[in-house]
Amino acid sequence: MADPLPQDPANRTRRSRPFHVADAIKDWVVERGLQPGDRLPGEAELIERFGMSKGTIREAMRLLQAQGLVETKTGPGGGSFVGEVTRERATALLGNYFYFRDVTIDDIYQLRIALEPMLAARLAGHLSEAQLAELEAIMEDYARPAADAEEERRQHVASLRFHARLSDFGDNALLGFFIGFMAQILTDLTVYKRLYTSPNHDLWEKGRRHQTDLIAALRHGDGARAREIMQSHMEMARDLMEAQQAEVLKRFIAE
Amino acid sequence: MADPLPQDPANRTRRSRPFHVADAIKDWVVERGLQPGDRLPGEAELIERFGMSKGTIREAMRLLQAQGLVETKTGPGGGSFVGEVTRERATALLGNYFYFRDVTIDDIYQLRIALEPMLAARLAGHLSEAQLAELEAIMEDYARPAADAEEERRQHVASLRFHARLSDFGDNALLGFFIGFMAQILTDLTVYKRLYTSPNHDLWEKGRRHQTDLIAALRHGDGARAREIMQSHMEMARDLMEAQQAEVLKRFIAE
DNA sequence: AAAACCGATTTGTCATGATAAATACAAGCG
DNA sequence: CGCTTGTATTTATCATGACAAATCGGTTTT
């Protein structure tokens, strides 16, 4: 009676049971080297293995689901499975962190200016023709100058997809994620305080030429030139955002 | 009785109820501009407001807890509260994403070499004497050369804390997080395949002089010099890690 | 042979109640 | 008077069990 749940003497049993179970399952996945798609024990089995109630086990699974580490399916052949954390989910979860913090457009561009040229230089000469074609296909979405502010916004999102896609092509997962994350913020959480009724034709043309030149440099394996072009492109983008008085919204990124 | 909860006809009720509730609470936080520490409705009230059972509501809260968006406390005055997502939690959640992906030491240093010198340059002349003193205090942990491999490892972790702390001092939250995240990976998930019985005395001295010189440059507001030093420091660190054949482990980052 | 149906299986939801933890506040003690 | 110590109360936490929804495989019907 004195000891309800001794377990470990020096243990911080502070964290509640669902957290404890979630950690145990995480460890289990690491130990056995489970891969995405692999089966996890079913609800009933976990209840027995941990000697806890259904509710507790289910709450533990929800904790893991929120992190994207497990997925569950109903029906025969259903159950819990190891889930690969998607880029989208990781982006949303990291976005939560910045929700209460102030991230400015300037903060983002400081990083983009440092990272994107580096990526471009590294990618030069290492892209397949299919990948280059995909980039060119994205550019079709803004092949014509925007007619109004709404279309300009749409084109801007498309051009961000250009950068997000480019970031996927590299072999540096860390760099790719960081760049993609910033593109996502700019796509989802940015609002322009000053909208021009007539979009800037010069800047559209200049930005587009940057990207065509960039693709050419990437195709010919000219890393130095790719870096140079991307640098100019980023600086121009920053100036444009500044002119439009773009701001980062306080919202959560949807998955 | 016939209609338990029609809600929206064209609604994607695919996602289960706890997810739905979690999203609703997120929206609620955004709409009302709630800040960390602010009260959320208690369990009982949520049960009534959403017309759902206790278990469903609790699972929803677990989803939010896993993201670090809410905290719950028992007792009088307890309940659910908006929680600030801590850097530690965001780091752990993002770490999950990279669990199944290959991140190499080289990937990390490519980024560190690009970002840390930039941070150093920006920080020059903008640090308080207290902040500079804190950095100097951290350096005390490796004021003497390591006697064995174990102590060298400990010193390495301490020197990473130097960089993590430095990243907090900037006003760019994005940059600060990225740098801190990489420091965390190097601290928690790195193992050295080749350990020298006698630690390299020259490198220890060189690294230490880098940091003292860096602090001097920061104090005197010499941004160009700070960048230069940090660049050398990072390149040296990369070479050292390479010589030790450091590798990133497949583990989850503990909170 | 295609479509509709059925039944087994597994998670998802609901309802209720007992238990444990944390706090506020008052009473007791030095 | 200040400090500790109970104790009541509020709240989340844990447990149990029944029922609903989804899904898959095989079977029957058309």
XYZ file of C-alpha atoms (C1' of nucleotides) in Angstrom:
570
model
C 0.000 0.000 0.000
C 2.849 2.292 0.712
C 4.249 1.778 -2.751
C 1.582 1.986 -5.404
C 3.958 1.660 -8.370
C 7.570 1.238 -7.391
C 8.942 0.443 -10.866
C 12.271 2.288 -10.841
C 13.513 3.804 -7.632
C 15.350 6.731 -9.172
C 12.716 7.096 -11.848
C 10.903 10.279 -12.605
C 7.457 8.735 -12.720
C 6.280 12.305 -13.046
C 5.419 11.924 -16.695
C 2.043 10.319 -17.122
C 1.485 6.810 -18.319
C 0.643 7.553 -21.929
C 3.965 9.397 -22.273
C 5.722 6.489 -20.674
C 4.118 4.039 -23.087
C 4.867 6.269 -26.067
C 8.531 6.422 -25.092
C 8.636 2.672 -24.668
C 7.224 2.141 -28.140
C 9.710 4.613 -29.592
C 12.553 2.717 -27.970
C 11.089 -0.492 -29.275
C 11.119 0.852 -32.817
C 14.746 1.938 -32.485
C 15.916 -1.321 -30.946
C 14.336 -3.489 -33.575
C 15.210 -1.083 -36.360
C 11.644 -1.015 -37.606
C 10.983 0.731 -40.869
C 7.983 2.749 -42.030
C 5.099 0.419 -42.785
C 6.155 -2.198 -40.276
C 3.500 -3.543 -37.953
C 3.246 -2.577 -34.335
C 1.371 -4.616 -31.727
C -2.367 -4.100 -31.794
C -4.368 -2.277 -29.191
C -5.386 -5.447 -27.400
C -1.856 -6.745 -27.196
C -0.471 -3.476 -25.913
C -3.148 -3.392 -23.235
C -1.962 -6.756 -22.033
C 1.766 -6.114 -22.463
C 1.702 -2.891 -20.482
C -1.062 -3.956 -18.137
C -2.869 -0.706 -18.707
C -6.333 0.234 -19.756
C -7.512 0.819 -23.259
C -7.819 4.550 -22.769
C -4.237 4.922 -21.615
C -2.889 2.935 -24.542
C -5.001 4.867 -26.997
C -3.760 8.168 -25.587
C -0.201 6.933 -26.015
C -0.900 6.109 -29.642
C -2.336 9.576 -30.163
C 0.869 11.075 -28.852
C 2.816 9.114 -31.425
C 0.313 9.858 -34.170
C 0.672 13.577 -33.570
C 4.390 13.239 -34.172
C 3.751 11.261 -37.322
C 5.573 8.242 -35.982
C 2.656 5.831 -36.161
C -0.426 5.429 -38.289
C -3.463 3.326 -37.507
C -5.968 1.622 -39.724
C -9.231 -0.065 -38.886
C -10.529 -3.331 -40.155
C -8.913 -6.695 -40.809
C -5.229 -6.345 -41.500
C -5.490 -3.018 -39.753
C -3.713 -1.947 -36.624
C -0.808 0.343 -35.842
C 2.126 0.811 -38.164
C 5.376 2.687 -38.075
C 4.849 5.838 -40.075
C 7.408 7.907 -41.856
C 7.286 11.498 -40.698
C 6.365 13.413 -43.800
C 7.980 16.665 -44.768
C 4.587 18.313 -44.490
C 4.092 17.160 -40.938
C 7.591 18.093 -39.856
C 7.009 21.508 -41.383
C 3.751 21.956 -39.524
C 5.250 20.840 -36.221
C 8.230 23.138 -36.573
C 5.886 25.916 -37.633
C 4.198 25.620 -34.243
C 7.483 26.542 -32.630
C 7.685 29.799 -34.523
C 4.051 30.656 -33.930
C 4.742 32.664 -30.794
C 8.105 33.916 -31.974
C 8.676 36.783 -34.300
C 9.985 35.703 -37.637
C 10.356 38.496 -40.113
C 10.677 38.448 -43.857
C 14.152 39.810 -43.364
C 15.090 36.880 -41.132
C 13.958 34.468 -43.809
C 15.770 36.191 -46.629
C 18.946 36.447 -44.684
C 18.936 32.674 -44.641
C 17.679 32.172 -48.158
C 20.447 34.395 -49.487
C 22.983 32.285 -47.642
C 21.554 28.859 -48.426
C 19.914 28.850 -51.826
C 22.990 29.956 -53.782
C 24.942 27.248 -52.010
C 22.365 24.665 -53.023
C 22.360 25.876 -56.614
C 26.126 25.625 -56.827
C 26.092 22.098 -55.463
C 23.328 20.965 -57.787
C 24.972 22.215 -60.973
C 25.733 19.300 -63.245
C 24.015 16.817 -60.975
C 20.434 17.080 -62.151
C 18.834 14.629 -64.517
C 17.123 15.865 -67.643
C 13.832 14.783 -66.086
C 14.447 16.956 -63.060
C 15.379 19.924 -65.194
C 12.250 19.359 -67.242
C 10.162 19.340 -64.081
C 11.546 22.726 -63.109
C 10.775 24.053 -66.563
C 7.259 22.680 -66.248
C 6.739 24.592 -63.018
C 7.851 27.748 -64.772
C 4.970 27.336 -67.198
C 2.670 28.457 -64.401
C 4.052 31.947 -64.709
C 5.022 32.053 -68.337
C 2.807 35.091 -68.854
C 2.895 38.263 -66.759
C 0.187 38.475 -64.130
C -2.916 40.456 -65.010
C -3.875 41.405 -61.472
C -2.689 41.220 -57.901
C -4.477 37.943 -57.326
C -2.734 36.244 -60.195
C 0.563 37.699 -59.129
C 0.100 36.084 -55.757
C -0.660 32.772 -57.423
C 2.440 33.058 -59.557
C 4.527 33.854 -56.535
C 3.387 30.651 -54.861
C 4.237 28.713 -58.010
C 7.708 30.195 -58.130
C 8.201 29.186 -54.507
C 7.341 25.666 -55.587
C 10.257 25.961 -57.981
C 12.577 26.492 -55.045
C 10.946 23.836 -52.894
C 11.335 21.291 -55.664
C 14.922 22.293 -56.234
C 15.622 21.746 -52.552
C 14.361 18.168 -52.882
C 16.844 17.377 -55.610
C 19.921 17.808 -53.464
C 21.386 15.020 -51.388
C 21.606 17.102 -48.250
C 18.363 16.342 -46.416
C 19.056 19.004 -43.825
C 19.620 21.758 -46.345
C 16.649 20.585 -48.368
C 14.330 20.728 -45.402
C 15.458 24.154 -44.237
C 14.963 25.665 -47.669
C 11.638 23.919 -48.132
C 10.501 25.064 -44.720
C 11.148 28.684 -45.544
C 9.358 28.326 -48.871
C 6.393 26.924 -46.944
C 6.308 29.872 -44.578
C 6.421 32.251 -47.506
C 3.652 30.298 -49.199
C 1.277 29.875 -46.282
C 1.971 32.602 -43.800
C 2.812 35.664 -45.801
C 0.584 38.600 -46.490
C 1.339 41.709 -48.501
C 0.330 44.967 -46.961
C 0.930 46.987 -50.085
C -0.519 45.559 -53.250
C -0.018 47.172 -56.594
C -3.003 47.116 -58.878
C -0.671 46.686 -61.799
C 1.968 44.085 -61.050
C 5.515 45.013 -61.753
C 6.249 43.854 -65.260
C 9.993 44.449 -65.095
C 10.466 42.381 -61.984
C 8.418 39.537 -63.373
C 10.604 39.452 -66.470
C 13.808 39.755 -64.499
C 12.847 36.995 -62.079
C 11.864 34.726 -64.906
C 15.115 35.289 -66.729
C 16.956 34.486 -63.531
C 15.290 31.111 -63.400
C 15.820 30.267 -67.074
C 19.467 31.275 -66.769
C 19.700 29.228 -63.595
C 18.374 26.127 -65.305
C 20.869 26.639 -68.114
C 23.728 26.936 -65.640
C 22.523 23.840 -63.782
C 22.289 21.905 -67.013
C 25.796 22.869 -68.088
C 27.280 22.194 -64.691
C 28.409 25.751 -64.141
C 28.266 25.896 -60.360
C 29.809 29.317 -59.943
C 27.337 30.862 -62.338
C 24.399 29.067 -60.712
C 25.414 30.462 -57.364
C 25.738 33.937 -58.794
C 22.340 33.875 -60.457
C 20.602 32.482 -57.403
C 22.189 35.154 -55.264
C 20.863 37.906 -57.511
C 17.502 36.189 -57.639
C 17.251 36.033 -53.883
C 18.279 39.636 -53.433
C 15.703 40.732 -55.929
C 13.028 38.672 -54.227
C 13.922 40.218 -50.902
C 13.697 43.725 -52.301
C 10.344 42.912 -53.849
C 8.956 41.556 -50.612
C 10.217 44.618 -48.835
C 8.574 46.921 -51.354
C 5.306 45.077 -50.849
C 5.755 45.312 -47.102
C 5.262 41.581 -46.737
C 4.702 40.234 -43.257
C 4.609 36.815 -41.646
C 1.220 35.952 -40.204
C 0.511 34.398 -36.842
C -1.066 31.161 -37.921
C -0.496 27.472 -37.736
C 0.687 25.753 -40.874
C -1.964 23.339 -42.120
C -0.857 19.860 -43.071
C -31.545 10.738 -32.012
C -31.463 10.061 -35.711
C -28.728 12.624 -36.254
C -25.944 12.201 -33.765
C -23.707 14.938 -35.149
C -24.375 15.963 -38.737
C -22.207 19.075 -38.635
C -21.055 19.653 -42.232
C -22.487 17.600 -45.062
C -19.528 18.048 -47.430
C -17.117 17.637 -44.578
C -14.100 15.388 -44.752
C -14.993 13.500 -41.627
C -12.252 11.102 -42.622
C -9.983 12.359 -39.890
C -11.097 11.030 -36.575
C -12.811 13.108 -33.964
C -9.833 13.767 -31.734
C -8.016 15.318 -34.714
C -11.052 17.394 -35.477
C -11.236 18.652 -31.914
C -7.514 19.380 -31.831
C -7.798 21.466 -34.979
C -10.766 23.327 -33.569
C -8.829 24.201 -30.434
C -5.870 25.340 -32.502
C -8.133 27.637 -34.488
C -9.636 28.878 -31.288
C -6.207 29.823 -29.975
C -5.371 31.701 -33.153
C -8.689 33.535 -33.343
C -8.552 34.749 -29.790
C -4.824 35.402 -29.944
C -4.219 33.391 -26.804
C -0.745 33.491 -25.331
C 1.250 30.812 -23.554
C -0.108 30.323 -20.050
C -3.636 31.316 -20.971
C -6.406 29.055 -19.802
C -8.255 26.703 -22.061
C -11.654 25.217 -21.226
C -11.453 22.316 -18.797
C -12.103 18.729 -19.684
C -15.684 18.830 -18.496
C -16.496 21.949 -20.450
C -14.947 20.615 -23.644
C -16.965 17.429 -23.273
C -20.097 19.502 -23.194
C -19.071 22.019 -25.855
C -18.166 19.391 -28.420
C -20.774 16.893 -27.278
C -18.216 14.164 -27.171
C -17.118 11.669 -24.607
C -14.317 12.092 -22.150
C -12.066 9.649 -23.949
C -12.324 11.453 -27.266
C -11.559 14.814 -25.709
C -8.634 13.413 -23.813
C -7.182 11.914 -26.975
C -7.495 15.314 -28.619
C -5.601 16.916 -25.760
C -2.872 14.331 -26.101
C -2.498 15.239 -29.747
C -1.962 18.852 -28.765
C 0.308 17.941 -25.878
C 2.559 15.969 -28.182
C 3.012 19.107 -30.252
C 3.731 21.123 -27.154
C 0.785 23.397 -27.777
C -1.044 22.681 -24.544
C -0.096 21.686 -21.048
C -2.375 20.216 -18.423
C -2.190 20.429 -14.682
C -4.212 18.671 -12.036
C -5.521 20.167 -8.852
C -7.456 23.339 -8.065
C -6.626 26.033 -10.558
C -5.461 23.260 -12.825
C -6.745 22.400 -16.262
C -5.468 22.937 -19.758
C -3.284 25.858 -20.758
C -1.755 27.155 -23.914
C 1.835 26.040 -23.869
C 4.771 27.595 -25.577
C 6.525 25.089 -27.775
C 9.956 24.845 -26.274
C 13.096 24.740 -28.335
C 13.794 21.310 -26.886
C 10.476 19.912 -28.010
C 10.704 21.456 -31.458
C 14.165 19.962 -31.760
C 12.924 16.518 -30.764
C 9.977 16.679 -33.156
C 12.130 17.781 -36.052
C 14.643 15.126 -35.107
C 11.934 12.513 -35.716
C 11.768 13.666 -39.306
C 15.423 12.970 -39.857
C 15.318 9.637 -38.088
C 14.648 7.666 -41.254
C 16.672 9.955 -43.467
C 20.391 9.946 -43.854
C 22.027 12.995 -42.388
C 25.776 12.951 -42.536
C 28.345 14.918 -40.635
C 29.282 16.490 -43.926
C 25.708 17.684 -44.483
C 25.727 19.345 -41.109
C 29.057 21.049 -41.563
C 28.160 22.311 -44.965
C 25.415 24.241 -43.253
C 27.390 25.217 -40.186
C 30.130 26.653 -42.367
C 27.539 28.732 -44.182
C 25.509 29.856 -41.188
C 27.723 30.238 -38.149
C 30.128 32.769 -39.684
C 27.112 34.793 -40.779
C 25.740 34.740 -37.259
C 29.092 35.752 -35.807
C 29.362 38.680 -38.167
C 25.893 39.886 -37.294
C 26.451 39.568 -33.580
C 29.682 41.559 -33.501
C 29.224 44.671 -31.411
C 25.721 43.702 -30.370
C 26.425 41.522 -27.366
C 26.167 42.728 -23.807
C 29.062 42.304 -21.447
C 26.953 39.781 -19.539
C 26.473 37.696 -22.648
C 30.156 37.803 -23.465
C 30.913 36.806 -19.903
C 28.547 33.847 -20.217
C 30.421 32.624 -23.262
C 33.673 32.974 -21.401
C 32.186 31.002 -18.519
C 31.289 28.146 -20.847
C 34.863 28.104 -22.078
C 35.995 27.356 -18.542
C 34.679 23.830 -19.034
C 37.506 23.141 -21.401
C 40.186 25.453 -20.101
C 42.529 22.517 -19.669
C 43.386 19.942 -22.337
C 41.530 16.672 -22.033
C 43.291 13.812 -20.323
C 41.453 11.011 -22.064
C 38.941 10.298 -24.795
C 36.048 10.470 -22.383
C 36.960 13.928 -21.202
C 37.530 15.047 -24.758
C 34.012 14.017 -25.589
C 32.705 15.969 -22.607
C 34.645 19.024 -23.692
C 33.319 18.729 -27.183
C 29.754 18.801 -25.870
C 30.609 21.869 -23.819
C 32.048 23.644 -26.820
C 28.857 22.868 -28.727
C 27.002 24.594 -25.916
C 29.114 27.633 -26.705
C 27.656 27.686 -30.210
C 24.126 26.889 -29.079
C 24.234 29.771 -26.632
C 25.652 32.099 -29.238
C 22.766 31.209 -31.537
C 20.320 32.317 -28.844
C 21.830 35.770 -28.662
C 20.902 36.766 -32.180
C 17.579 38.321 -33.086
C 16.939 35.931 -35.942
C 14.867 33.152 -34.392
C 15.049 31.063 -37.534
C 18.816 31.196 -37.760
C 19.112 30.590 -34.051
C 16.995 27.488 -34.197
C 18.744 25.989 -37.191
C 22.144 26.410 -35.608
C 20.937 25.134 -32.250
C 19.315 22.156 -33.917
C 22.540 21.113 -35.549
C 24.422 21.543 -32.286
C 21.855 19.254 -30.684
C 22.336 16.555 -33.298
C 26.079 16.757 -32.819
C 25.611 16.554 -29.061
C 23.092 13.725 -28.864
C 23.384 11.661 -31.987
C 27.028 11.588 -32.848
C 29.443 8.781 -32.262
C 33.129 8.641 -33.072
C 34.331 5.504 -34.723
C 37.971 6.321 -34.290
C 39.010 7.485 -30.882
C 42.492 8.555 -30.088
C 43.801 7.466 -26.741
C 45.711 10.699 -26.495
C 43.569 13.629 -27.547
C 45.003 15.999 -30.046
C 46.670 18.755 -28.075
C 47.287 21.046 -31.007
C 43.677 21.063 -32.127
C 42.439 21.712 -28.644
C 44.699 24.741 -28.376
C 43.815 25.981 -31.840
C 40.080 25.628 -31.240
C 40.323 27.405 -27.973
C 42.266 30.302 -29.450
C 39.611 30.566 -32.132
C 36.964 31.068 -29.526
C 38.923 33.569 -27.449
C 39.739 35.525 -30.592
C 36.114 35.300 -31.601
C 34.938 36.757 -28.313
C 37.448 39.575 -28.691
C 36.188 40.346 -32.188
C 32.585 40.240 -30.987
C 33.405 42.581 -28.147
C 35.117 45.089 -30.391
C 32.420 44.946 -33.011
C 34.683 43.640 -35.741
C 32.154 41.717 -37.817
C 34.465 40.839 -40.671
C 37.019 39.365 -38.321
C 34.363 37.448 -36.373
C 33.139 35.898 -39.606
C 36.653 34.976 -40.605
C 37.475 33.341 -37.301
C 34.238 31.417 -37.162
C 34.791 30.178 -40.675
C 38.215 28.817 -39.747
C 36.807 27.356 -36.578
C 34.063 25.514 -38.446
C 36.432 24.174 -41.050
C 38.733 22.908 -38.368
C 35.854 21.276 -36.545
C 34.739 19.574 -39.722
C 38.211 18.224 -40.389
C 38.430 16.956 -36.845
C 35.099 15.176 -37.069
C 36.175 13.668 -40.342
C 39.433 12.451 -38.856
C 37.494 10.832 -36.032
C 35.116 9.295 -38.555
C 32.146 10.727 -36.709
C 28.725 9.422 -37.673
C 25.150 10.394 -36.949
C 23.249 7.734 -35.044
C 19.756 6.473 -35.728
C 18.064 7.521 -32.542
C 15.333 9.776 -31.346
C 16.361 12.966 -29.623
C 15.277 12.905 -25.999
C 13.525 15.955 -24.637
C -18.422 -12.368 -64.444
C -19.676 -8.313 -62.026
C -22.125 -6.617 -58.265
C -24.113 -6.934 -53.921
C -23.976 -8.993 -49.461
C -22.224 -10.922 -45.173
C -19.238 -11.778 -41.380
C -14.941 -11.448 -39.031
C -11.582 -8.249 -37.311
C -9.641 -4.143 -35.680
C -9.693 0.551 -34.400
C -12.861 4.348 -32.999
C -16.347 6.274 -29.879
C -19.074 6.559 -25.853
C -20.550 6.231 -20.897
C -19.632 5.864 -16.114
C -17.104 5.688 -12.036
C -13.100 5.112 -9.146
C -8.339 6.944 -8.264
C -4.440 10.007 -7.897
C -2.266 14.523 -7.928
C -1.881 19.305 -6.882
C -3.301 23.368 -4.786
C -5.611 26.769 -1.537
C -6.669 27.626 2.833
C -7.165 27.065 7.471
C -5.526 25.102 11.699
C -1.785 23.907 14.629
C 2.958 24.517 16.329
C 7.389 26.698 17.341
C 4.123 36.066 14.311
C 5.953 32.988 10.862
C 6.318 28.430 9.559
C 4.659 23.936 8.897
C 1.051 20.627 8.399
C -3.374 18.835 7.418
C -7.321 18.505 4.809
C -10.907 19.569 1.502
C -11.617 20.458 -3.183
C -10.763 20.694 -7.837
C -8.922 18.679 -11.655
C -6.806 15.410 -14.542
C -5.847 10.373 -14.795
C -6.889 5.573 -15.115
C -10.000 1.605 -15.707
C -13.835 -1.185 -17.628
C -16.997 -2.559 -20.923
C -20.349 -1.897 -24.444
C -21.278 -0.419 -29.023
C -20.261 1.879 -33.678
C -17.655 2.380 -37.877
C -14.539 0.862 -41.224
C -12.450 -2.567 -43.929
C -11.180 -6.855 -46.045
C -12.082 -11.605 -47.753
C -15.074 -14.719 -49.314
C -19.868 -15.920 -50.877
C -23.999 -15.359 -52.890
C -26.835 -13.169 -56.173
C -27.855 -11.115 -60.564
